[in-house]
CSV table of C-alpha atoms in Angstrom, one decimal:
chain,number,residue,atom,x,y,z
A,1,MET,CA,9.6,-20.8,-0.1
A,2,PRO,CA,11.1,-17.4,-0.6
A,3,ALA,CA,14.5,-17.2,-2.4
A,4,SER,CA,16.2,-15.8,0.7
A,5,THR,CA,19.4,-16.4,2.7
A,6,ALA,CA,20.0,-16.8,6.4
A,7,LEU,CA,23.2,-17.1,8.6
A,8,VAL,CA,23.3,-19.9,11.0
A,9,TRP,CA,25.8,-18.9,13.8
A,10,PHE,CA,27.4,-22.0,15.4
A,11,ARG,CA,28.8,-21.6,18.9
A,12,ARG,CA,28.8,-24.6,21.3
A,13,ASP,CA,26.2,-26.5,19.2
A,14,LEU,CA,28.7,-28.2,17.0
A,15,ARG,CA,26.3,-30.7,15.5
A,16,LEU,CA,23.7,-31.0,12.7
A,17,ALA,CA,21.1,-33.3,14.3
A,18,ASP,CA,18.6,-31.9,16.8
A,19,HIS,CA,19.7,-28.3,16.0
A,20,PRO,CA,16.8,-25.9,16.3
A,21,ALA,CA,18.5,-23.0,14.8
A,22,LEU,CA,19.6,-24.8,11.6
A,23,GLN,CA,16.3,-26.5,11.3
A,24,THR,CA,14.4,-23.3,11.5
A,25,ALA,CA,16.7,-21.6,9.1
A,26,LEU,CA,16.1,-24.4,6.6
A,27,ALA,CA,12.4,-24.2,7.1
A,28,ARG,CA,12.3,-20.5,6.3
A,29,HIS,CA,15.0,-19.8,3.8
A,30,GLU,CA,16.4,-21.3,0.5
A,31,ARG,CA,20.0,-20.8,1.4
A,32,VAL,CA,21.9,-21.1,4.8
A,33,VAL,CA,25.3,-19.8,5.5
A,34,PRO,CA,26.9,-21.7,8.5
A,35,VAL,CA,29.5,-19.5,10.4
A,36,TYR,CA,31.7,-19.8,13.4
A,37,ILE,CA,33.1,-16.7,14.9
A,38,ALA,CA,36.2,-17.0,17.1
A,39,ASP,CA,35.4,-14.3,19.6
A,40,LEU,CA,36.9,-15.9,22.7
A,41,GLY,CA,37.4,-12.5,24.3
A,42,ALA,CA,33.6,-12.2,24.7
A,43,GLU,CA,33.7,-14.7,27.5
A,44,ARG,CA,35.9,-12.4,29.4
A,45,ASP,CA,37.6,-14.1,32.3
A,46,TRP,CA,36.1,-17.4,31.2
A,47,ALA,CA,37.5,-17.9,27.7
A,48,PRO,CA,38.1,-21.6,27.0
A,49,GLY,CA,41.2,-23.1,28.8
A,50,ALA,CA,43.9,-24.9,27.1
A,51,ALA,CA,42.2,-28.4,27.1
A,52,SER,CA,38.9,-27.0,25.9
A,53,ARG,CA,40.6,-25.3,23.0
A,54,TRP,CA,42.1,-28.6,21.9
A,55,TRP,CA,38.7,-30.1,21.8
A,56,LEU,CA,37.2,-27.0,20.1
A,57,HIS,CA,39.8,-27.3,17.3
A,58,HIS,CA,38.9,-31.0,16.5
A,59,SER,CA,35.2,-30.5,16.9
A,60,LEU,CA,35.1,-27.6,14.4
A,61,SER,CA,37.3,-29.6,12.1
A,62,ARG,CA,34.6,-32.5,12.1
A,63,LEU,CA,31.7,-30.1,11.8
A,64,GLY,CA,33.4,-28.3,8.8
A,65,GLY,CA,33.7,-31.7,7.1
A,66,ASP,CA,30.1,-32.6,7.7
A,67,LEU,CA,28.8,-29.3,6.4
A,68,ALA,CA,31.1,-29.4,3.4
A,69,GLU,CA,29.7,-32.9,2.5
A,70,ARG,CA,26.2,-31.5,2.5
A,71,GLY,CA,27.0,-28.5,0.3
A,72,ALA,CA,27.5,-25.5,2.7
A,73,PRO,CA,31.0,-25.2,4.0
A,74,LEU,CA,31.6,-23.7,7.5
A,75,LEU,CA,32.9,-20.2,7.3
A,76,ILE,CA,35.3,-19.2,10.1
A,77,ARG,CA,35.7,-15.5,11.0
A,78,ARG,CA,37.8,-13.9,13.8
A,79,GLY,CA,37.0,-10.8,15.9
A,80,ASP,CA,34.0,-9.1,17.4
A,81,SER,CA,30.8,-11.2,16.8
A,82,LEU,CA,28.5,-8.3,15.9
A,83,GLN,CA,31.0,-6.9,13.5
A,84,ALA,CA,31.6,-10.3,11.8
A,85,LEU,CA,27.8,-11.0,11.5
A,86,ARG,CA,27.3,-7.5,9.9
A,87,ALA,CA,30.0,-8.1,7.5
A,88,LEU,CA,28.5,-11.4,6.4
A,89,LEU,CA,25.1,-9.9,6.2
A,90,ALA,CA,26.4,-7.5,3.8
A,91,GLU,CA,28.5,-10.0,1.7
A,92,THR,CA,25.7,-12.6,1.4
A,93,GLY,CA,22.6,-10.4,1.3
A,94,ALA,CA,21.2,-12.5,4.2
A,95,GLU,CA,18.1,-11.2,5.9
A,96,ALA,CA,18.2,-13.3,9.1
A,97,VAL,CA,20.5,-14.8,11.7
A,98,TYR,CA,19.8,-17.8,13.8
A,99,TRP,CA,21.6,-19.3,16.8
A,100,ASN,CA,21.1,-21.5,19.8
A,101,ARG,CA,21.4,-20.0,23.2
A,102,LEU,CA,24.3,-20.1,25.7
A,103,TYR,CA,23.9,-19.2,29.4
A,104,GLU,CA,27.1,-17.9,30.8
A,105,PRO,CA,26.6,-14.5,32.2
A,106,ALA,CA,29.0,-12.6,29.8
A,107,ILE,CA,27.6,-14.4,26.7
A,108,VAL,CA,23.9,-13.7,27.7
A,109,ALA,CA,24.7,-9.9,28.0
A,110,ARG,CA,26.6,-10.1,24.6
A,111,ASP,CA,23.9,-12.1,22.8
A,112,ARG,CA,21.2,-9.7,24.1
A,113,ALA,CA,23.1,-6.7,22.7
A,114,ILE,CA,23.6,-8.5,19.3
A,115,LYS,CA,20.0,-9.4,18.9
A,116,ALA,CA,18.9,-5.9,19.7
A,117,ALA,CA,21.4,-4.3,17.3
A,118,LEU,CA,20.6,-6.7,14.5
A,119,ARG,CA,16.9,-6.1,14.9
A,120,GLU,CA,17.4,-2.3,14.9
A,121,GLN,CA,19.0,-2.5,11.4
A,122,GLY,CA,16.0,-4.6,10.2
A,123,ILE,CA,17.6,-8.0,10.4
A,124,ALA,CA,15.6,-10.9,11.8
A,125,ALA,CA,17.5,-12.3,14.7
A,126,HIS,CA,16.2,-15.5,16.4
A,127,SER,CA,17.8,-17.6,19.3
A,128,HIS,CA,16.7,-21.0,20.2
A,129,ARG,CA,16.8,-23.5,23.1
A,130,ALA,CA,19.2,-26.4,22.2
A,131,ALA,CA,21.5,-27.2,25.1
A,132,LEU,CA,18.9,-27.6,28.0
A,133,TRP,CA,15.5,-29.2,28.5
A,134,HIS,CA,14.2,-25.9,29.9
A,135,GLU,CA,15.2,-22.4,29.9
A,136,PRO,CA,16.7,-21.3,33.4
A,137,TRP,CA,14.0,-18.6,33.7
A,138,ASN,CA,11.0,-20.9,33.2
A,139,LEU,CA,11.4,-23.0,36.3
A,140,LYS,CA,10.5,-21.3,39.6
A,141,THR,CA,9.5,-22.2,43.1
A,142,ALA,CA,5.9,-21.8,44.2
A,143,GLY,CA,7.0,-18.4,45.4
A,144,GLY,CA,8.3,-17.3,42.1
A,145,GLU,CA,11.9,-17.6,43.1
A,146,PRO,CA,14.9,-19.5,41.5
A,147,TYR,CA,15.5,-22.9,43.0
A,148,ARG,CA,18.5,-23.4,45.3
A,149,VAL,CA,17.9,-27.0,46.2
A,150,PHE,CA,18.2,-29.9,43.7
A,151,THR,CA,15.5,-32.2,44.7
A,152,PRO,CA,12.5,-30.0,44.2
A,153,PHE,CA,14.1,-28.6,41.1
A,154,TRP,CA,14.4,-32.0,39.6
A,155,ARG,CA,10.8,-32.9,40.6
A,156,LYS,CA,9.6,-29.9,38.8
A,157,LEU,CA,11.9,-30.4,35.7
A,158,SER,CA,11.3,-34.2,35.4
A,159,ALA,CA,7.5,-33.6,35.4
A,160,GLU,CA,7.9,-31.0,32.6
A,161,LEU,CA,10.3,-32.5,30.2
A,162,PRO,CA,9.7,-31.5,26.6
A,163,PRO,CA,8.2,-34.0,24.1
A,164,LEU,CA,10.6,-36.6,23.0
A,165,GLN,CA,11.4,-35.5,19.5
A,166,VAL,CA,14.8,-35.5,17.9
A,167,GLU,CA,15.2,-34.1,14.5
A,168,PRO,CA,17.7,-35.9,12.1
A,169,ALA,CA,20.7,-34.0,10.5
A,170,PRO,CA,19.8,-32.6,7.1
A,171,LEU,CA,21.1,-34.5,4.2
A,172,HIS,CA,21.6,-31.6,1.8
A,173,LEU,CA,22.2,-27.8,2.3
A,174,LYS,CA,22.3,-25.0,-0.2
A,175,GLY,CA,25.0,-22.6,0.8
A,176,ALA,CA,25.8,-19.0,-0.1
A,177,ALA,CA,25.2,-17.8,-3.7
A,178,VAL,CA,28.6,-16.0,-3.7
A,179,HIS,CA,32.1,-17.0,-2.9
A,180,LEU,CA,33.0,-16.0,0.7
A,181,HIS,CA,36.3,-15.7,2.5
A,182,SER,CA,37.0,-18.0,5.5
A,183,ASP,CA,39.7,-17.9,7.9
A,184,THR,CA,41.5,-21.2,8.4
A,185,LEU,CA,41.0,-23.3,11.4
A,186,GLU,CA,44.7,-23.2,12.1
A,187,SER,CA,44.7,-19.4,12.2
A,188,LEU,CA,42.7,-19.7,15.4
A,189,GLN,CA,45.7,-21.3,17.1
A,190,LEU,CA,43.6,-23.4,19.4
A,191,LEU,CA,46.1,-26.4,19.6
A,192,PRO,CA,49.0,-26.3,22.1
A,193,LYS,CA,52.4,-25.4,21.0
A,194,LEU,CA,54.0,-28.0,23.3
A,195,ASN,CA,53.1,-31.7,23.0
A,196,TRP,CA,51.2,-32.1,26.3
A,197,ASP,CA,48.1,-33.3,24.6
A,198,ALA,CA,49.3,-36.5,23.3
A,199,GLY,CA,47.2,-38.5,25.8
A,200,PHE,CA,44.0,-36.9,24.5
A,201,TYR,CA,44.0,-38.6,21.2
A,202,ALA,CA,44.0,-42.2,22.5
A,203,GLN,CA,40.8,-41.7,24.6
A,204,TRP,CA,38.7,-39.1,22.8
A,205,ARG,CA,37.1,-38.6,19.5
A,206,PRO,CA,35.6,-35.1,19.2
A,207,GLY,CA,32.8,-34.2,16.8
A,208,GLU,CA,29.2,-35.3,16.3
A,209,THR,CA,30.1,-38.8,15.0
A,210,GLY,CA,32.4,-39.4,18.0
A,211,ALA,CA,29.6,-38.3,20.4
A,212,GLN,CA,27.2,-40.7,18.8
A,213,HIS,CA,29.7,-43.5,19.2
A,214,ALA,CA,30.2,-42.6,22.8
A,215,LEU,CA,26.5,-42.7,23.5
A,216,ASP,CA,26.0,-45.9,21.6
A,217,ARG,CA,28.9,-47.6,23.6
A,218,PHE,CA,27.3,-46.5,26.9
A,219,VAL,CA,23.8,-47.6,26.2
A,220,ARG,CA,25.1,-51.0,24.8
A,221,SER,CA,27.7,-51.9,27.4
A,222,ALA,CA,27.3,-49.8,30.6
A,223,LEU,CA,23.6,-49.2,30.9
A,224,GLY,CA,22.3,-51.7,33.5
A,225,HIS,CA,25.5,-51.4,35.5
A,226,TYR,CA,25.7,-47.6,36.0
A,227,ARG,CA,24.1,-47.2,39.3
A,228,GLY,CA,26.1,-49.9,40.9
A,229,GLY,CA,29.4,-49.1,39.2
A,230,ARG,CA,29.6,-45.4,38.5
A,231,ASP,CA,31.5,-44.7,41.7
A,232,PHE,CA,34.4,-47.0,41.0
A,233,PRO,CA,37.0,-45.1,38.9
A,234,PHE,CA,38.8,-48.3,37.5
A,235,ARG,CA,35.5,-49.5,35.9
A,236,PRO,CA,34.4,-48.0,32.5
A,237,LEU,CA,30.9,-47.5,33.6
A,238,THR,CA,30.3,-43.6,33.5
A,239,THR,CA,28.9,-42.1,30.4
A,240,GLN,CA,32.0,-39.9,29.5
A,241,LEU,CA,29.6,-37.7,27.5
A,242,SER,CA,30.3,-34.5,29.3
A,243,PRO,CA,32.7,-33.0,26.7
A,244,HIS,CA,30.3,-33.8,23.9
A,245,LEU,CA,27.5,-32.2,25.8
A,246,HIS,CA,29.5,-29.1,26.6
A,247,PHE,CA,30.4,-28.4,23.0
A,248,GLY,CA,26.9,-29.4,21.8
A,249,GLU,CA,27.9,-32.3,19.7
A,250,LEU,CA,25.1,-34.2,21.5
A,251,SER,CA,21.8,-32.7,23.0
A,252,PRO,CA,20.3,-33.9,26.2
A,253,GLN,CA,17.3,-34.8,24.1
A,254,GLN,CA,19.4,-37.2,22.1
A,255,VAL,CA,20.8,-38.8,25.3
A,256,ARG,CA,17.3,-39.2,26.7
A,257,ALA,CA,15.9,-40.7,23.5
A,258,ALA,CA,18.8,-43.3,23.3
A,259,LEU,CA,18.4,-44.3,27.0
A,260,LEU,CA,14.6,-44.7,26.9
A,261,ARG,CA,14.9,-46.6,23.5
A,262,ARG,CA,17.4,-49.1,25.0
A,263,ALA,CA,15.7,-49.3,28.4
A,264,GLN,CA,12.1,-49.8,27.4
A,265,GLY,CA,10.4,-52.7,29.2
A,266,THR,CA,13.5,-53.8,31.3
A,267,ALA,CA,13.4,-52.8,34.9
A,268,THR,CA,17.0,-52.7,35.6
A,269,LEU,CA,17.8,-50.7,32.5
A,270,GLU,CA,14.9,-48.3,33.2
A,271,ALA,CA,16.2,-47.7,36.7
A,272,ASP,CA,19.7,-47.0,35.3
A,273,ALA,CA,18.3,-44.8,32.7
A,274,GLY,CA,16.5,-42.8,35.3
A,275,GLN,CA,19.8,-42.3,37.2
A,276,VAL,CA,21.6,-40.9,34.2
A,277,LEU,CA,18.5,-38.6,33.4
A,278,ARG,CA,18.9,-37.3,37.0
A,279,GLU,CA,22.5,-36.6,36.5
A,280,LEU,CA,21.6,-34.6,33.4
A,281,GLY,CA,19.1,-32.8,35.8
A,282,TRP,CA,22.1,-31.8,37.8
A,283,ARG,CA,23.6,-30.2,34.7
A,284,GLU,CA,20.3,-28.2,34.1
A,285,PHE,CA,20.4,-27.3,37.8
A,286,ALA,CA,23.9,-25.9,37.4
A,287,HIS,CA,22.8,-23.7,34.5
A,288,HIS,CA,19.7,-22.6,36.4
A,289,LEU,CA,22.0,-21.4,39.3
A,290,LEU,CA,24.6,-19.7,37.2
A,291,PHE,CA,21.9,-17.8,35.2
A,292,HIS,CA,20.1,-16.6,38.4
A,293,PHE,CA,23.3,-16.0,40.5
A,294,PRO,CA,26.0,-15.0,38.0
A,295,HIS,CA,28.4,-13.9,40.7
A,296,THR,CA,28.8,-17.5,41.8
A,297,ALA,CA,31.5,-18.2,39.2
A,298,GLU,CA,33.8,-16.2,41.4
A,299,ALA,CA,32.1,-15.8,44.8
A,300,PRO,CA,30.2,-18.2,47.1
A,301,LEU,CA,26.4,-18.4,46.8
A,302,GLN,CA,26.2,-18.4,50.6
A,303,GLU,CA,27.7,-15.1,51.3
A,304,LYS,CA,28.9,-15.9,54.9
A,305,PHE,CA,31.6,-18.2,53.3
A,306,ALA,CA,33.3,-15.2,51.8
A,307,HIS,CA,34.7,-14.6,55.2
A,308,LEU,CA,36.0,-18.3,55.7
A,309,PRO,CA,39.7,-18.0,56.9
A,310,TRP,CA,41.4,-19.6,54.0
A,311,ARG,CA,45.2,-19.9,54.1
A,312,THR,CA,47.1,-17.1,52.2
A,313,ARG,CA,48.5,-17.7,48.8
A,314,ALA,CA,52.0,-17.1,50.0
A,315,ASP,CA,51.4,-19.9,52.6
A,316,TYR,CA,49.6,-22.4,50.2
A,317,ALA,CA,51.4,-21.9,46.9
A,318,ALA,CA,53.8,-24.9,47.3
A,319,ASP,CA,50.8,-27.2,48.4
A,320,LEU,CA,48.8,-26.0,45.5
A,321,ALA,CA,51.6,-26.8,43.0
A,322,ALA,CA,51.9,-30.3,44.5
A,323,TRP,CA,48.2,-30.8,44.1
A,324,GLN,CA,48.2,-29.7,40.6
A,325,ARG,CA,51.1,-31.9,39.7
A,326,GLY,CA,49.7,-34.9,41.5
A,327,ARG,CA,52.5,-34.9,44.1
A,328,THR,CA,50.5,-34.6,47.4
A,329,GLY,CA,51.6,-38.0,48.8
A,330,ILE,CA,47.9,-39.1,48.9
A,331,PRO,CA,47.7,-41.7,46.1
A,332,ILE,CA,44.1,-41.4,45.3
A,333,VAL,CA,44.4,-37.7,45.0
A,334,ASP,CA,47.5,-37.9,42.9
A,335,ALA,CA,46.1,-40.5,40.6
A,336,GLY,CA,43.1,-38.3,39.9
A,337,MET,CA,45.3,-35.2,39.2
A,338,ARG,CA,47.5,-37.2,36.9
A,339,GLU,CA,44.5,-38.7,35.0
A,340,LEU,CA,43.3,-35.1,34.5
A,341,TRP,CA,46.7,-34.0,33.2
A,342,THR,CA,47.1,-36.9,30.9
A,343,SER,CA,43.5,-37.5,29.6
A,344,GLY,CA,41.7,-34.0,30.1
A,345,TRP,CA,39.2,-35.9,32.2
A,346,MET,CA,38.7,-37.2,35.7
A,347,HIS,CA,36.2,-39.7,37.2
A,348,ASN,CA,33.4,-37.8,39.0
A,349,ARG,CA,34.0,-39.7,42.3
A,350,VAL,CA,37.7,-38.7,42.2
A,351,ARG,CA,36.8,-35.1,41.3
A,352,MET,CA,34.9,-34.9,44.7
A,353,ILE,CA,37.9,-36.4,46.5
A,354,VAL,CA,40.6,-34.1,45.1
A,355,ALA,CA,38.3,-31.1,45.6
A,356,SER,CA,37.6,-32.0,49.1
A,357,PHE,CA,41.3,-32.5,49.8
A,358,LEU,CA,42.2,-29.1,48.3
A,359,THR,CA,39.5,-27.1,50.1
A,360,LYS,CA,39.2,-29.0,53.4
A,361,ASN,CA,42.6,-30.7,54.1
A,362,LEU,CA,44.7,-28.0,52.5
A,363,LEU,CA,42.4,-25.1,53.2
A,364,ILE,CA,43.0,-23.6,49.8
A,365,PRO,CA,40.2,-21.5,48.3
A,366,TRP,CA,37.8,-23.4,46.0
A,367,GLN,CA,38.4,-20.8,43.3
A,368,GLU,CA,42.0,-22.0,42.8
A,369,GLY,CA,40.8,-25.6,42.1
A,370,ALA,CA,38.0,-24.3,39.8
A,371,ARG,CA,40.5,-22.3,37.8
A,372,TRP,CA,42.8,-25.3,37.5
A,373,PHE,CA,40.0,-27.5,36.3
A,374,TRP,CA,38.9,-24.8,33.9
A,375,ASP,CA,42.3,-24.9,32.2
A,376,THR,CA,42.9,-28.7,32.2
A,377,LEU,CA,39.4,-30.4,31.7
A,378,LEU,CA,38.2,-31.1,28.2
A,379,ASP,CA,34.6,-30.8,29.5
A,380,ALA,CA,35.2,-27.6,31.4
A,381,ASP,CA,31.8,-26.0,31.8
A,382,LEU,CA,31.3,-22.9,33.8
A,383,ALA,CA,28.0,-23.8,35.3
A,384,ASN,CA,29.0,-27.4,36.1
A,385,ASN,CA,32.5,-26.4,37.4
A,386,THR,CA,31.0,-23.8,39.6
A,387,LEU,CA,28.4,-26.0,41.1
A,388,GLY,CA,30.8,-28.9,41.8
A,389,TRP,CA,33.4,-26.8,43.5
A,390,GLN,CA,30.9,-24.8,45.6
A,391,TRP,CA,29.1,-28.2,46.6
A,392,THR,CA,32.4,-29.6,47.8
A,393,ALA,CA,33.5,-26.5,49.5
A,394,GLY,CA,30.1,-26.3,51.2
A,395,CYS,CA,29.3,-22.7,50.1
A,396,GLY,CA,26.8,-23.3,47.2
A,397,ALA,CA,23.3,-24.6,46.5
A,398,ASP,CA,22.5,-28.0,47.9
A,399,ALA,CA,26.0,-27.9,49.3
A,400,ALA,CA,27.6,-30.7,51.2
A,401,PRO,CA,27.4,-30.0,55.1
A,402,TYR,CA,30.5,-28.1,56.4
A,403,PHE,CA,31.5,-31.2,58.4
A,404,ARG,CA,31.5,-33.6,55.3
A,405,ILE,CA,35.2,-34.0,54.6
A,406,PHE,CA,36.1,-36.8,52.4
A,407,ASN,CA,38.7,-39.1,53.9
A,408,PRO,CA,40.8,-39.9,50.8
A,409,LEU,CA,42.2,-43.0,52.3
A,410,LEU,CA,38.7,-44.4,53.2
A,411,GLN,CA,37.5,-43.4,49.8
A,412,ALA,CA,40.3,-45.2,48.0
A,413,GLN,CA,39.7,-48.3,50.0
A,414,LYS,CA,36.0,-48.3,49.3
A,415,PHE,CA,36.0,-47.3,45.6
A,416,ASP,CA,39.4,-48.6,44.5
A,417,PRO,CA,39.8,-51.6,46.7
A,418,ASP,CA,42.5,-53.3,44.7
A,419,ALA,CA,44.1,-50.0,44.0
A,420,SER,CA,43.8,-50.6,40.2
A,421,TYR,CA,43.0,-47.1,39.5
A,422,ILE,CA,46.0,-45.8,41.7
A,423,ARG,CA,48.4,-48.2,40.0
A,424,ARG,CA,47.3,-47.2,36.5
A,425,TRP,CA,48.0,-43.5,37.1
A,426,LEU,CA,50.9,-43.9,39.7
A,427,PRO,CA,53.3,-46.4,38.1
A,428,GLU,CA,55.8,-45.8,40.8
A,429,LEU,CA,53.3,-47.5,43.1
A,430,ALA,CA,52.4,-50.4,40.7
A,431,ARG,CA,54.3,-53.1,42.6
A,432,LEU,CA,52.9,-52.4,46.0
A,433,PRO,CA,50.1,-54.4,47.4
A,434,ALA,CA,46.7,-52.6,47.7
A,435,GLU,CA,47.0,-51.7,51.3
A,436,ALA,CA,50.4,-50.1,50.8
A,437,ALA,CA,49.4,-48.4,47.5
A,438,HIS,CA,46.4,-46.7,49.3
A,439,ALA,CA,48.7,-45.4,52.1
A,440,PRO,CA,52.4,-45.7,51.4
A,441,TRP,CA,53.2,-43.5,54.4
A,442,LEU,CA,51.6,-46.1,56.7
A,443,ALA,CA,53.3,-49.2,55.1
A,444,LYS,CA,56.1,-51.1,56.7
A,445,ALA,CA,59.7,-50.4,55.3
A,446,GLY,CA,60.0,-54.0,54.0
A,447,VAL,CA,56.8,-53.8,52.0
A,448,LEU,CA,57.9,-50.5,50.4
A,449,GLU,CA,61.4,-51.9,49.7
A,450,ARG,CA,60.0,-55.0,48.0
A,451,GLY,CA,57.8,-52.7,45.9
A,452,GLY,CA,60.7,-50.6,44.8
A,453,VAL,CA,59.5,-47.5,46.6
A,454,ARG,CA,61.5,-45.2,48.8
A,455,LEU,CA,59.3,-42.3,50.2
A,456,ASN,CA,60.4,-38.9,49.2
A,457,GLU,CA,62.6,-40.3,46.5
A,458,HIS,CA,60.2,-42.3,44.3
A,459,TYR,CA,57.0,-40.9,45.8
A,460,PRO,CA,56.4,-38.1,48.4
A,461,GLU,CA,55.2,-38.3,52.0
A,462,PRO,CA,51.8,-36.5,52.5
A,463,ILE,CA,51.9,-32.8,52.5
A,464,ALA,CA,49.1,-32.7,55.0
A,465,ALA,CA,48.3,-35.0,57.9
A,466,LEU,CA,44.7,-36.2,57.3
A,467,GLY,CA,43.5,-36.1,60.9
A,468,ALA,CA,45.0,-32.7,61.9
A,469,SER,CA,44.1,-31.0,58.6
A,470,ARG,CA,40.5,-32.2,58.9
A,471,GLN,CA,40.2,-30.7,62.4
A,472,ARG,CA,41.7,-27.4,61.1
A,473,ALA,CA,38.9,-27.3,58.5
A,474,LEU,CA,36.3,-28.1,60.9
A,475,ASP,CA,37.4,-25.3,63.2
A,476,ALA,CA,37.5,-22.9,60.3
A,477,TYR,CA,34.0,-23.8,59.1
A,478,ALA,CA,32.6,-23.9,62.5
A,479,ALA,CA,33.7,-20.3,63.0
A,480,ILE,CA,31.8,-19.3,59.9
A,481,ARG,CA,28.7,-21.4,61.0
A,482,ALA,CA,28.8,-19.7,64.5
A,483,ALA,CA,29.0,-16.2,62.9
């Protein structure tokens, strides 16, 4: 092996196992210098939101500890990525840079420019696939076009999954031969100045070890109950792996390997594992769409929906604030929004309910909801966030039909029948029977009184009548459909 040095540029691949860039660098070079560059401005309008920054801080802390234990501390630098890499190349004498690919439009453009600039100065620059099963440009329809519908996309992807191989984390690393300056993690100022993140610590454990614990918990206790229970927000049967996947503390290959290992030979478990893999397929589909249609982070994929007669901001500002604070008067919606604010996460079924209420019942543009989720979700992922909001608004790929408007009351009665989820997140309704907790505005005065609830004092009346607001949305969407 030549006595050479390489930089390994960590981004949202904050793990050591199943890390192609790190593994390739170790195979080709004697020394590796792990570096993280805080260049959040490169993501332009989609720099990490407040909740994501919290996760990033703690994940970097864990990664730094894991690397230091192996002999190669994580270097942190701030500023322009290309300038930081060039400075480190000069300081270390490194002859190559390795990184794993990201797929957001601004990052794709930035990385292409960096690769070209480094190669022009004689530096070997190599990028690798680590976050997805397939590159977005590799899967095409029979006509050579990008997919716009999930089912044929998943049929193609699931038939061409890569070999099931997961490389373990290296036990030892040989770092730089010289002392190098590193900025401190605290200097990145990722943590909030106000103590609004207290609820995150009780529920989440960022970092590679935390990701493995979360995966092990799911395959041991929830696999086998996932398909039947994942829609019920009061039951702990979802994977809750999305933040770990977004920050690359876990790869989809690692999830796939753990699922198949646990499910092997058991029909129920194999069916459940298949459903989880299909959900990971939706994640791949989201990245496929964003790569091929980069405008969709801001504008609808179906262009006709750009003309949908949304309410004006002056008209909807108060309703948007009520939705953000969990004060709409619709308990299942408010419970979801308060879960989001407290924990940085929201159950997927409830995400669809709150998104439908915002876009259909309140007729507020989906971009407002996408921006709020971006700032408050720990798992805020541009591809997934865009796909989810456009699906619910009916303007994206594989979108819900325009006339599909979630009735939040019926959804609560079906998926939170005992109002357990509502009571957890809306303590002011905790003493009401389930029927009244689902719809306090329909409850008799005596029932509310016995539960200690006075509408508009302890809990608001609905800011929108479900029936009338549904019809308003149908009329607006029908006008677009007709046009």
